Amino acid sequence: MDFVWGGMLFLSLTVGVLTGQGGVVADAMLAGAGEAVRLCIDLCGAFMLWMGLMNVAEEAGMIRRLSALLQPVTARLFPASAKAAAPITLNLAANFFGMGSAATPFGLEAMAAMQENNPKPDTATADMCLFLCLNASAVELLPTGVLALRASCGSADVYAIVVPTFLASLLCAAAAVLGCWLGRRWSRRTG
Amino acid sequence: MMLSFLLYGMVKGEDIYGAFARGAGKAFPLIARILPYMAAMMMAISGFRACGAMDFLNARLAPLASALRFPRELVPLFLLRPFSGSAGMALLADVYETAGVDAFPSFAASVMLGSSETIFYTIALYFGAVGVKKTRYTLPAALFSMLAGAAASVWLSALYYK
């Protein structure tokens, strides 16, 4: 992450200075940071709603029972994360039904649960890598945003993209699992 | 989903009002913890887009894309999508406008956008929240899956487009 982030900043600043647009780049950075603050405030409401509800389910024992129920499935994909089974599933389910605002707090909860069993807290575990890659591949039943845009632009068949989108995201998820498996093998070999 | 959580709590005779407040109370510290990571990431993304490196990459990649029979309208979308969700939607609207909503590039662009995610943002957010700094192979694996997703999108679009 250090490398990626540093590289992006270095590249944009150098290119900006070379093309005489250093000021534009600096302004854009400032705007980006401001946007993050606004986004966090927007997110805060959604987080409160979902974390509150999740805590109701947690204290009532629903999360624990759900975890136990889902254990056999998640244990295969995430062998070291028994405690995170419920939030992982809830996160993937929220993504699946296109509820992005609910997916994030569940995802963060899952990360926190996985972090508890992490022997090296500053390094990602294999389960975390896979979890993130699955999140990044976004298996979604209904891409609501895209459908809305198609409808507003007057498409003749708004829903024509649903099946290919779903299949493409499945292939994407399969590639994510494969990529993580390769990454794990590679990192084991290099130590 | 919301209802089932609430009903379960009520049936169990829990103090649901207090439980909700306790859970919601954890939201603000969490936001405060992830804000610096989000700010760092969005600052870098915003600067990166403004400096023109994107246009440069775009111009270089266009011939390669046509050689691979990858619709060239999709190249900017492919480049920006991992960084920003709103930029992805804006570019999609752009493709719709220039190519026509029901043209093939628009179809493929819809599929590609629907089957991908804002990888950099997600990684920064999730790892930032728990304080993991060494992300190991997460990014390469995610980028690999994105590449596979883009190829699959174009291929499946060609199959399904009428």
Tab-separated table of C-alpha atoms in Angstrom:
chain	number	residue	atom	x	y	z
A	1	MET	CA	0.000	0.000	0.000
A	2	ASP	CA	2.870	2.384	0.813
A	3	PHE	CA	4.264	1.754	-2.607
A	4	VAL	CA	0.997	2.236	-4.481
A	5	TRP	CA	-0.014	5.342	-2.605
A	6	GLY	CA	3.435	6.904	-2.725
A	7	GLY	CA	3.737	6.066	-6.408
A	8	MET	CA	0.430	7.723	-7.239
A	9	LEU	CA	1.321	10.881	-5.342
A	10	PHE	CA	4.833	11.020	-6.759
A	11	LEU	CA	3.615	10.480	-10.306
A	12	SER	CA	0.846	13.050	-10.126
A	13	LEU	CA	3.055	15.702	-8.555
A	14	THR	CA	5.916	15.129	-11.004
A	15	VAL	CA	3.656	15.129	-14.039
A	16	GLY	CA	1.857	18.162	-12.648
A	17	VAL	CA	5.075	20.120	-12.208
A	18	LEU	CA	6.478	19.030	-15.594
A	19	THR	CA	3.344	20.113	-17.448
A	20	GLY	CA	3.172	23.333	-15.453
A	21	GLN	CA	-0.020	22.305	-13.724
A	22	GLY	CA	1.311	21.775	-10.226
A	23	GLY	CA	-1.344	24.113	-8.850
A	24	VAL	CA	-4.165	22.171	-10.496
A	25	VAL	CA	-2.888	18.908	-9.007
A	26	ALA	CA	-2.533	20.446	-5.544
A	27	ASP	CA	-6.056	21.870	-5.748
A	28	ALA	CA	-7.398	18.497	-6.803
A	29	MET	CA	-5.686	16.835	-3.821
A	30	LEU	CA	-7.253	19.313	-1.475
A	31	ALA	CA	-10.637	18.726	-3.060
A	32	GLY	CA	-10.156	14.965	-2.727
A	33	ALA	CA	-9.400	15.207	0.978
A	34	GLY	CA	-12.448	17.416	1.469
A	35	GLU	CA	-14.557	14.929	-0.434
A	36	ALA	CA	-13.396	12.184	1.951
A	37	VAL	CA	-14.676	14.190	4.909
A	38	ARG	CA	-18.045	14.741	3.250
A	39	LEU	CA	-18.282	11.076	2.328
A	40	CYS	CA	-17.492	10.049	5.909
A	41	ILE	CA	-20.277	12.262	7.213
A	42	ASP	CA	-22.681	10.719	4.713
A	43	LEU	CA	-21.467	7.248	5.661
A	44	CYS	CA	-21.804	7.952	9.358
A	45	GLY	CA	-25.601	7.869	9.196
A	46	ALA	CA	-25.667	4.571	7.329
A	47	PHE	CA	-23.076	3.121	9.710
A	48	MET	CA	-25.124	4.117	12.747
A	49	LEU	CA	-28.236	2.541	11.300
A	50	TRP	CA	-26.594	-0.761	10.397
A	51	MET	CA	-24.230	-1.078	13.320
A	52	GLY	CA	-27.104	-0.332	15.646
A	53	LEU	CA	-29.271	-2.994	14.063
A	54	MET	CA	-26.406	-5.424	13.992
A	55	ASN	CA	-25.845	-4.902	17.690
A	56	VAL	CA	-29.507	-5.705	18.371
A	57	ALA	CA	-29.016	-8.989	16.514
A	58	GLU	CA	-25.713	-9.563	18.277
A	59	GLU	CA	-27.033	-9.067	21.795
A	60	ALA	CA	-30.057	-11.223	21.049
A	61	GLY	CA	-27.713	-14.050	20.046
A	62	MET	CA	-28.820	-14.052	16.416
A	63	ILE	CA	-25.331	-13.394	15.040
A	64	ARG	CA	-23.898	-16.303	17.017
A	65	ARG	CA	-26.578	-18.687	15.777
A	66	LEU	CA	-26.194	-17.480	12.219
A	67	SER	CA	-22.440	-18.008	12.460
A	68	ALA	CA	-22.906	-21.544	13.701
A	69	LEU	CA	-25.299	-22.206	10.835
A	70	LEU	CA	-22.990	-20.840	8.180
A	71	GLN	CA	-19.827	-22.283	9.650
A	72	PRO	CA	-19.572	-25.234	7.232
A	73	VAL	CA	-19.636	-22.932	4.200
A	74	THR	CA	-17.373	-20.157	5.385
A	75	ALA	CA	-14.926	-22.552	7.020
A	76	ARG	CA	-13.955	-23.806	3.589
A	77	LEU	CA	-13.178	-20.346	2.213
A	78	PHE	CA	-11.991	-18.708	5.417
A	79	PRO	CA	-10.419	-21.498	7.488
A	80	ALA	CA	-8.963	-19.248	10.213
A	81	SER	CA	-11.987	-17.016	10.784
A	82	ALA	CA	-14.649	-18.954	12.647
A	83	LYS	CA	-15.745	-15.912	14.641
A	84	ALA	CA	-16.141	-13.750	11.548
A	85	ALA	CA	-18.494	-16.150	9.769
A	86	ALA	CA	-21.656	-14.090	10.366
A	87	PRO	CA	-20.349	-10.640	9.405
A	88	ILE	CA	-18.591	-12.118	6.359
A	89	THR	CA	-21.818	-13.699	5.180
A	90	LEU	CA	-23.882	-10.605	5.936
A	91	ASN	CA	-21.396	-8.490	4.010
A	92	LEU	CA	-21.432	-10.753	0.972
A	93	ALA	CA	-25.227	-10.976	1.141
A	94	ALA	CA	-25.592	-7.184	1.327
A	95	ASN	CA	-23.305	-6.835	-1.683
A	96	PHE	CA	-25.298	-9.465	-3.504
A	97	PHE	CA	-28.554	-7.566	-3.071
A	98	GLY	CA	-26.982	-4.264	-4.025
A	99	MET	CA	-27.084	-2.673	-0.559
A	100	GLY	CA	-23.689	-1.018	-0.581
A	101	SER	CA	-24.344	1.117	2.495
A	102	ALA	CA	-25.080	-1.985	4.567
A	103	ALA	CA	-22.191	-3.983	3.140
A	104	THR	CA	-19.474	-1.655	4.418
A	105	PRO	CA	-20.226	-1.797	8.173
A	106	PHE	CA	-20.623	-5.588	7.966
A	107	GLY	CA	-17.342	-5.783	6.096
A	108	LEU	CA	-15.552	-3.686	8.687
A	109	GLU	CA	-17.032	-5.809	11.448
A	110	ALA	CA	-15.739	-8.914	9.670
A	111	MET	CA	-12.295	-7.361	9.354
A	112	ALA	CA	-12.275	-6.566	13.074
A	113	ALA	CA	-13.278	-10.147	13.928
A	114	MET	CA	-10.532	-11.515	11.680
A	115	GLN	CA	-7.996	-9.126	13.170
A	116	GLU	CA	-8.595	-10.613	16.636
A	117	ASN	CA	-7.001	-13.894	15.599
A	118	ASN	CA	-4.214	-12.274	13.630
A	119	PRO	CA	-0.795	-13.236	15.009
A	120	LYS	CA	0.841	-10.290	13.204
A	121	PRO	CA	-1.529	-7.310	13.533
A	122	ASP	CA	0.172	-5.145	10.915
A	123	THR	CA	0.100	-7.857	8.238
A	124	ALA	CA	-2.944	-9.115	6.374
A	125	THR	CA	-3.934	-12.740	6.912
A	126	ALA	CA	-4.749	-15.012	3.988
A	127	ASP	CA	-8.429	-14.830	4.958
A	128	MET	CA	-8.385	-11.048	4.866
A	129	CYS	CA	-6.829	-11.041	1.406
A	130	LEU	CA	-9.504	-13.360	0.086
A	131	PHE	CA	-12.276	-11.432	1.787
A	132	LEU	CA	-11.123	-8.169	0.217
A	133	CYS	CA	-10.708	-9.730	-3.201
A	134	LEU	CA	-14.232	-11.131	-3.027
A	135	ASN	CA	-15.489	-7.699	-2.047
A	136	ALA	CA	-13.588	-6.191	-4.935
A	137	SER	CA	-15.243	-8.528	-7.408
A	138	ALA	CA	-18.770	-7.462	-6.406
A	139	VAL	CA	-21.078	-10.380	-7.114
A	140	GLU	CA	-24.334	-8.541	-7.491
A	141	LEU	CA	-27.801	-9.741	-8.390
A	142	LEU	CA	-29.107	-6.380	-9.573
A	143	PRO	CA	-26.652	-3.607	-10.475
A	144	THR	CA	-29.201	-0.981	-9.422
A	145	GLY	CA	-27.142	2.090	-10.322
A	146	VAL	CA	-26.408	0.914	-13.864
A	147	LEU	CA	-30.031	-0.105	-14.421
A	148	ALA	CA	-31.278	3.279	-13.265
A	149	LEU	CA	-28.902	5.036	-15.639
A	150	ARG	CA	-29.949	2.838	-18.556
A	151	ALA	CA	-33.595	3.551	-17.844
A	152	SER	CA	-33.036	7.284	-17.619
A	153	CYS	CA	-31.196	7.266	-20.952
A	154	GLY	CA	-34.177	5.562	-22.597
A	155	SER	CA	-32.769	2.085	-23.276
A	156	ALA	CA	-35.116	-0.217	-25.190
A	157	ASP	CA	-34.286	-3.164	-22.941
A	158	VAL	CA	-33.035	-1.970	-19.567
A	159	TYR	CA	-32.678	-5.432	-18.045
A	160	ALA	CA	-30.785	-7.046	-20.946
A	161	ILE	CA	-27.502	-6.583	-19.079
A	162	VAL	CA	-28.540	-8.381	-15.895
A	163	VAL	CA	-27.628	-11.942	-16.892
A	164	PRO	CA	-24.257	-11.156	-18.528
A	165	THR	CA	-23.374	-8.839	-15.624
A	166	PHE	CA	-24.116	-11.542	-13.106
A	167	LEU	CA	-22.105	-14.134	-15.027
A	168	ALA	CA	-19.206	-11.715	-15.489
A	169	SER	CA	-19.122	-10.954	-11.770
A	170	LEU	CA	-19.158	-14.683	-10.996
A	171	LEU	CA	-16.143	-15.172	-13.267
A	172	CYS	CA	-14.565	-12.174	-11.591
A	173	ALA	CA	-15.075	-13.756	-8.159
A	174	ALA	CA	-13.644	-17.042	-9.402
A	175	ALA	CA	-10.603	-15.149	-10.652
A	176	ALA	CA	-10.336	-13.486	-7.231
A	177	VAL	CA	-10.245	-16.869	-5.483
A	178	LEU	CA	-7.705	-18.126	-8.001
A	179	GLY	CA	-5.601	-14.966	-7.644
A	180	CYS	CA	-5.547	-15.316	-3.873
A	181	TRP	CA	-4.628	-18.962	-4.106
A	182	LEU	CA	-1.721	-18.116	-6.427
A	183	GLY	CA	-0.709	-15.252	-4.144
A	184	ARG	CA	-0.686	-17.553	-1.142
A	185	ARG	CA	1.477	-20.106	-2.901
A	186	TRP	CA	3.821	-17.438	-4.133
A	187	SER	CA	4.189	-15.773	-0.727
A	188	ARG	CA	4.804	-19.136	0.910
A	189	ARG	CA	7.623	-19.862	-1.501
A	190	THR	CA	9.296	-16.490	-1.025
A	191	GLY	CA	8.818	-16.773	2.721
B	1	MET	CA	-33.278	-7.865	6.856
B	2	MET	CA	-33.831	-4.876	9.138
B	3	LEU	CA	-37.147	-6.293	10.250
B	4	SER	CA	-35.729	-9.744	10.972
B	5	PHE	CA	-33.017	-8.256	13.185
B	6	LEU	CA	-35.558	-6.243	15.129
B	7	LEU	CA	-38.103	-9.028	15.438
B	8	TYR	CA	-35.480	-11.476	16.635
B	9	GLY	CA	-34.401	-9.035	19.319
B	10	MET	CA	-37.994	-8.422	20.421
B	11	VAL	CA	-38.853	-12.107	20.567
B	12	LYS	CA	-35.801	-12.728	22.725
B	13	GLY	CA	-36.972	-9.980	25.041
B	14	GLU	CA	-33.829	-7.925	24.577
B	15	ASP	CA	-33.584	-4.254	25.347
B	16	ILE	CA	-33.566	-3.382	21.627
B	17	TYR	CA	-33.551	0.375	22.049
B	18	GLY	CA	-30.483	0.280	24.270
B	19	ALA	CA	-28.809	-2.345	22.082
B	20	PHE	CA	-29.314	-0.186	19.013
B	21	ALA	CA	-27.856	2.849	20.729
B	22	ARG	CA	-24.833	0.868	21.939
B	23	GLY	CA	-24.184	-0.374	18.402
B	24	ALA	CA	-24.724	3.012	16.776
B	25	GLY	CA	-22.379	4.558	19.301
B	26	LYS	CA	-19.556	2.474	17.854
B	27	ALA	CA	-20.145	3.989	14.417
B	28	PHE	CA	-18.618	7.356	15.132
B	29	PRO	CA	-15.260	6.128	16.484
B	30	LEU	CA	-15.093	3.787	13.506
B	31	ILE	CA	-15.655	6.662	11.085
B	32	ALA	CA	-13.036	8.687	12.903
B	33	ARG	CA	-10.604	5.780	12.530
B	34	ILE	CA	-11.118	5.319	8.809
B	35	LEU	CA	-11.308	8.993	7.858
B	36	PRO	CA	-7.527	9.566	7.656
B	37	TYR	CA	-7.151	6.546	5.362
B	38	MET	CA	-10.015	7.657	3.165
B	39	ALA	CA	-8.634	11.182	3.004
B	40	ALA	CA	-5.176	9.890	2.065
B	41	MET	CA	-6.577	7.661	-0.642
B	42	MET	CA	-9.045	10.110	-2.113
B	43	MET	CA	-6.444	12.846	-2.110
B	44	ALA	CA	-4.062	10.662	-4.107
B	45	ILE	CA	-6.801	9.561	-6.499
B	46	SER	CA	-8.005	13.072	-7.093
B	47	GLY	CA	-4.484	14.342	-7.743
B	48	PHE	CA	-3.752	11.421	-10.021
B	49	ARG	CA	-6.787	12.180	-12.143
B	50	ALA	CA	-6.013	15.888	-12.355
B	51	CYS	CA	-2.382	15.527	-13.448
B	52	GLY	CA	-3.246	14.116	-16.861
B	53	ALA	CA	-1.447	10.792	-16.388
B	54	MET	CA	-4.801	9.122	-16.985
B	55	ASP	CA	-5.206	10.709	-20.430
B	56	PHE	CA	-1.673	9.709	-21.263
B	57	LEU	CA	-2.280	6.080	-20.304
B	58	ASN	CA	-5.567	6.189	-22.111
B	59	ALA	CA	-3.951	7.304	-25.369
B	60	ARG	CA	-1.271	4.595	-25.076
B	61	LEU	CA	-3.717	1.850	-24.291
B	62	ALA	CA	-6.263	2.604	-27.014
B	63	PRO	CA	-4.284	0.921	-29.864
B	64	LEU	CA	-3.566	-2.073	-27.641
B	65	ALA	CA	-7.261	-2.294	-26.805
B	66	SER	CA	-8.326	-2.330	-30.432
B	67	ALA	CA	-5.679	-4.962	-31.169
B	68	LEU	CA	-7.323	-7.126	-28.488
B	69	ARG	CA	-10.776	-6.302	-29.889
B	70	PHE	CA	-11.617	-4.592	-26.625
B	71	PRO	CA	-14.040	-1.696	-27.389
B	72	ARG	CA	-11.954	1.475	-27.083
B	73	GLU	CA	-14.786	3.394	-25.427
B	74	LEU	CA	-14.268	1.107	-22.448
B	75	VAL	CA	-10.609	1.961	-21.827
B	76	PRO	CA	-11.158	5.101	-19.688
B	77	LEU	CA	-13.864	3.274	-17.770
B	78	PHE	CA	-11.511	0.361	-17.137
B	79	LEU	CA	-8.792	2.731	-15.905
B	80	LEU	CA	-10.935	4.834	-13.600
B	81	ARG	CA	-13.340	2.277	-12.239
B	82	PRO	CA	-11.035	0.836	-9.563
B	83	PHE	CA	-10.549	4.310	-8.113
B	84	SER	CA	-13.911	5.965	-8.026
B	85	GLY	CA	-17.516	4.846	-8.142
B	86	SER	CA	-18.973	8.218	-9.087
B	87	ALA	CA	-16.401	8.728	-11.838
B	88	GLY	CA	-17.311	5.284	-13.165
B	89	MET	CA	-20.982	6.244	-13.371
B	90	ALA	CA	-20.142	9.565	-15.025
B	91	LEU	CA	-18.033	7.797	-17.655
B	92	LEU	CA	-20.788	5.267	-18.244
B	93	ALA	CA	-23.265	8.092	-18.880
B	94	ASP	CA	-20.679	9.514	-21.260
B	95	VAL	CA	-20.435	6.253	-23.217
B	96	TYR	CA	-24.243	6.086	-23.397
B	97	GLU	CA	-24.352	9.569	-24.831
B	98	THR	CA	-21.631	9.183	-27.440
B	99	ALA	CA	-22.386	5.632	-28.573
B	100	GLY	CA	-26.145	5.420	-27.930
B	101	VAL	CA	-27.678	3.526	-24.986
B	102	ASP	CA	-28.418	0.376	-26.946
B	103	ALA	CA	-25.179	0.196	-28.930
B	104	PHE	CA	-22.682	-2.584	-28.239
B	105	PRO	CA	-20.053	-0.454	-26.433
B	106	SER	CA	-22.753	0.816	-24.055
B	107	PHE	CA	-23.917	-2.722	-23.422
B	108	ALA	CA	-20.394	-3.939	-22.683
B	109	ALA	CA	-19.671	-0.872	-20.547
B	110	SER	CA	-22.794	-1.544	-18.444
B	111	VAL	CA	-21.766	-5.135	-17.874
B	112	MET	CA	-18.224	-4.144	-16.989
B	113	LEU	CA	-19.303	-1.472	-14.542
B	114	GLY	CA	-21.884	-3.737	-12.934
B	115	SER	CA	-19.369	-6.507	-12.374
B	116	SER	CA	-16.529	-4.471	-10.913
B	117	GLU	CA	-15.799	-2.537	-7.767
B	118	THR	CA	-13.780	0.408	-6.504
B	119	ILE	CA	-10.842	-1.771	-5.469
B	120	PHE	CA	-8.432	0.862	-4.186
B	121	TYR	CA	-11.069	2.519	-2.066
B	122	THR	CA	-12.285	-0.771	-0.583
B	123	ILE	CA	-8.769	-1.965	0.237
B	124	ALA	CA	-7.792	1.344	1.860
B	125	LEU	CA	-10.993	1.419	3.886
B	126	TYR	CA	-11.072	-2.170	5.143
B	127	PHE	CA	-7.409	-2.485	5.978
B	128	GLY	CA	-7.315	1.032	7.385
B	129	ALA	CA	-10.125	0.221	9.796
B	130	VAL	CA	-8.178	-2.583	11.482
B	131	GLY	CA	-4.741	-1.021	11.100
B	132	VAL	CA	-3.228	-3.574	8.741
B	133	LYS	CA	-0.369	-2.033	6.795
B	134	LYS	CA	1.137	-4.945	4.894
B	135	THR	CA	-1.586	-5.985	2.507
B	136	ARG	CA	0.568	-8.691	0.890
B	137	TYR	CA	-0.918	-10.030	-2.340
B	138	THR	CA	-4.375	-8.456	-1.973
B	139	LEU	CA	-3.890	-5.764	-4.594
B	140	PRO	CA	-2.313	-7.940	-7.305
B	141	ALA	CA	-4.994	-10.587	-6.794
B	142	ALA	CA	-7.762	-7.971	-6.920
B	143	LEU	CA	-6.314	-6.418	-10.070
B	144	PHE	CA	-6.029	-9.855	-11.622
B	145	SER	CA	-9.689	-10.480	-10.875
B	146	MET	CA	-10.584	-7.083	-12.336
B	147	LEU	CA	-8.720	-7.864	-15.544
B	148	ALA	CA	-10.466	-11.217	-15.774
B	149	GLY	CA	-13.775	-9.461	-15.090
B	150	ALA	CA	-13.204	-6.955	-17.891
B	151	ALA	CA	-12.335	-9.704	-20.369
B	152	ALA	CA	-15.346	-11.729	-19.243
B	153	SER	CA	-17.592	-8.662	-19.590
B	154	VAL	CA	-16.640	-8.066	-23.201
B	155	TRP	CA	-16.886	-11.738	-24.056
B	156	LEU	CA	-20.270	-12.242	-22.366
B	157	SER	CA	-21.594	-9.008	-23.844
B	158	ALA	CA	-20.734	-10.268	-27.306
B	159	LEU	CA	-22.642	-13.460	-26.502
B	160	TYR	CA	-25.724	-11.747	-25.109
B	161	TYR	CA	-25.892	-8.613	-27.239
B	162	LYS	CA	-28.653	-8.672	-29.812
